[in-house]
Coordinates of C-alpha atoms in Angstrom, one line a residue:
X1 CA 0.0 0.0 -0.1
X2 CA 1.4 3.5 -0.9
X3 CA 2.3 6.2 1.8
X4 CA -1.0 8.2 0.7
X5 CA -3.2 5.3 0.9
X6 CA -2.2 4.3 4.1
X7 CA -2.0 7.9 5.4
X8 CA -5.7 8.1 5.0
X9 CA -6.2 5.2 7.4
X10 CA -3.9 6.5 10.1
X11 CA -6.0 7.7 13.3
X12 CA -4.7 9.4 16.3
X13 CA -5.7 7.3 19.0
X14 CA -5.4 4.1 17.2
X15 CA -2.4 4.2 15.3
X16 CA -0.6 6.7 17.3
X17 CA -1.2 9.3 20.2
X18 CA 0.1 12.4 21.0
X19 CA 2.2 13.0 24.0
X20 CA 3.7 16.1 25.6
X21 CA 7.0 14.2 25.2
X22 CA 10.2 16.2 24.9
X23 CA 11.8 18.6 22.3
X24 CA 14.0 16.8 20.2
X25 CA 17.2 18.7 19.4
X26 CA 17.3 17.2 15.7
X27 CA 14.3 16.6 13.8
X28 CA 13.0 14.2 12.5
X29 CA 13.9 11.5 15.2
X30 CA 12.5 8.1 15.6
X31 CA 13.4 7.2 19.4
X32 CA 13.1 3.7 20.6
X33 CA 12.6 3.1 24.5
X34 CA 13.9 -0.4 24.9
X35 CA 15.4 -2.6 27.6
X36 CA 17.9 -5.8 26.9
X37 CA 16.1 -7.3 29.9
X38 CA 12.7 -7.0 27.9
X39 CA 11.6 -10.1 26.3
X40 CA 9.1 -8.5 23.9
X41 CA 12.0 -5.7 23.0
X42 CA 14.3 -8.8 22.0
X43 CA 11.3 -10.4 19.9
X44 CA 10.6 -6.9 18.2
X45 CA 14.3 -5.7 17.7
X46 CA 14.7 -7.0 14.3
X47 CA 11.3 -5.6 13.1
X48 CA 12.1 -2.1 14.7
X49 CA 15.7 -2.0 13.2
X50 CA 14.1 -3.1 9.7
X51 CA 11.5 -0.3 10.1
X52 CA 14.2 2.3 11.0
X53 CA 16.3 1.3 8.2
X54 CA 13.4 1.8 6.0
X55 CA 13.3 5.4 6.9
X56 CA 16.9 6.1 7.5
X57 CA 17.2 8.6 4.9
X58 CA 14.3 10.6 6.3
X59 CA 14.6 10.0 10.0
X60 CA 17.8 9.6 12.5
X61 CA 17.2 6.5 14.6
X62 CA 18.0 6.7 18.4
X63 CA 17.6 4.5 21.4
X64 CA 17.1 5.4 25.2
X65 CA 17.5 2.4 27.3
X66 CA 15.1 2.2 30.1
X67 CA 16.2 1.3 33.8
X68 CA 12.9 1.4 35.6
X69 CA 14.5 1.6 38.8
X70 CA 15.5 -2.3 38.6
X71 CA 19.4 -3.2 39.1
X72 CA 19.4 -5.5 36.3
X73 CA 17.7 -3.1 34.0
X74 CA 20.1 -0.1 35.1
X75 CA 23.1 -2.7 34.4
X76 CA 21.7 -3.0 30.9
X77 CA 21.7 0.7 30.6
X78 CA 25.1 0.6 31.5
X79 CA 26.0 -1.8 28.8
X80 CA 24.2 0.5 26.1
X81 CA 26.1 3.5 27.5
X82 CA 29.5 1.6 27.1
X83 CA 28.5 0.2 23.9
X84 CA 27.9 4.1 22.6
X85 CA 31.0 5.5 24.4
X86 CA 33.4 2.8 22.7
X87 CA 31.5 3.1 19.4
X88 CA 30.5 -0.7 19.2
X89 CA 26.8 -0.5 19.6
X90 CA 26.5 -1.9 16.0
X91 CA 28.7 -4.6 16.9
X92 CA 27.5 -5.3 20.2
X93 CA 23.8 -4.7 20.4
X94 CA 22.8 -8.2 19.2
X95 CA 25.4 -9.8 21.6
X96 CA 24.2 -7.7 24.5
X97 CA 20.4 -9.0 24.0
X98 CA 21.6 -12.7 23.5
X99 CA 23.6 -12.4 26.7
X100 CA 20.8 -10.9 28.8
X101 CA 17.8 -12.9 27.3
X102 CA 19.8 -16.3 26.5
X103 CA 22.5 -16.7 29.3
X104 CA 21.9 -14.3 32.2
X105 CA 21.0 -10.7 32.8
X106 CA 23.7 -8.4 34.0
X107 CA 23.4 -8.1 38.1
X108 CA 26.4 -6.1 38.5
X109 CA 28.9 -3.6 36.8
X110 CA 31.6 -6.3 37.0
X111 CA 29.2 -8.6 34.5
X112 CA 28.8 -5.6 32.2
X113 CA 32.6 -5.2 32.7
X114 CA 33.3 -8.7 32.3
X115 CA 31.3 -8.7 28.8
X116 CA 32.9 -5.9 27.2
X117 CA 36.3 -7.4 28.0
X118 CA 35.1 -10.7 26.1
X119 CA 34.0 -8.4 23.3
X120 CA 37.6 -7.1 23.1
X121 CA 37.6 -3.9 24.9
X122 CA 40.4 -3.1 27.3
X123 CA 39.5 -3.4 31.1
X124 CA 41.1 -0.2 32.2
X125 CA 39.4 1.9 29.6
X126 CA 35.9 0.4 30.9
X127 CA 36.8 0.9 34.3
X128 CA 37.5 4.7 33.7
X129 CA 34.1 5.0 31.7
X130 CA 32.3 3.1 34.2
X131 CA 33.5 5.4 37.2
X132 CA 33.2 8.6 35.0
X133 CA 30.5 11.7 35.4
X134 CA 29.8 11.1 31.9
X135 CA 28.3 7.8 32.6
X136 CA 26.2 9.2 35.7
X137 CA 25.2 12.0 33.4
X138 CA 24.2 9.6 30.5
X139 CA 22.0 7.3 33.0
X140 CA 20.4 10.4 34.4
X141 CA 19.5 11.3 30.7
X142 CA 18.0 8.1 29.8
X143 CA 15.8 8.3 33.0
X144 CA 14.9 11.7 32.3
X145 CA 13.9 10.9 28.5
X146 CA 11.7 8.0 29.4
X147 CA 10.0 9.9 32.1
X148 CA 9.2 12.8 29.9
X149 CA 8.1 10.8 27.2
X150 CA 5.3 9.2 29.3
X151 CA 5.9 5.6 28.3
X152 CA 4.0 2.9 29.8
X153 CA 6.2 0.1 28.6
X154 CA 8.9 -1.1 26.3
X155 CA 9.5 -1.3 23.4
X156 CA 7.9 2.1 22.6
X157 CA 8.6 4.3 19.5
X158 CA 8.3 8.2 19.8
X159 CA 8.5 10.1 16.7
X160 CA 9.8 13.9 17.0
X161 CA 9.2 13.5 20.8
X162 CA 5.4 13.9 20.1
X163 CA 3.8 11.0 18.7
X164 CA 3.9 7.5 20.5
X165 CA 3.1 4.9 17.9
X166 CA 1.0 1.7 18.5
X167 CA 3.4 -1.0 17.2
X168 CA 1.8 -4.2 18.2
X169 CA 1.0 -6.5 15.4
X170 CA 2.6 -4.2 12.9
X171 CA 5.0 -5.2 10.3
X172 CA 8.3 -3.0 9.8
X173 CA 6.7 -1.8 6.7
X174 CA 3.8 -0.6 8.5
X175 CA 5.9 1.3 11.1
X176 CA 7.9 2.8 8.5
X177 CA 4.9 4.2 6.6
X178 CA 3.4 5.6 9.9
X179 CA 6.8 6.9 11.0
X180 CA 7.0 8.8 7.3
X181 CA 3.3 10.1 7.9
X182 CA 4.1 11.5 11.3
X183 CA 7.2 13.2 10.2
X184 CA 5.2 15.4 8.2
X185 CA 2.8 16.5 10.8

């Protein structure tokens, strides 16, 4: 179905909801709120990445890991921060998901550190990053973004900080078309 044909069927409240959200510094942005600890996020990861790829020329894709006040989820936030800091997100994203979902969730900073050492990063550089004020700021930013977006669960997709998508049961193509529609609103 073409975008114009599909757009006619998009309905606020059914396909997406407006949220106060937060102002994105760069638009258009598709932001995924997720956790490596969430089984649904694990199952949906391929679909969401594929949808983001379909709109990559028009929309910047960003992720915000959610901690939800739970220690293992916060350790997954740390893992995401380290992957970003050391510019290995693309290489480690799937491996982190598999570690958490198929082996064991991270329970401590030492678990996260050991994972990244096994991925080839240097222990002393990881220690510095884990102890840094940048890490603390990133974790607070992740939590603030989740709180401001008003998400009620993960995975959640937010377009331009103001449209929360209903993605349950949608294909990557359907999600991409909805994103394309909403960036023009």
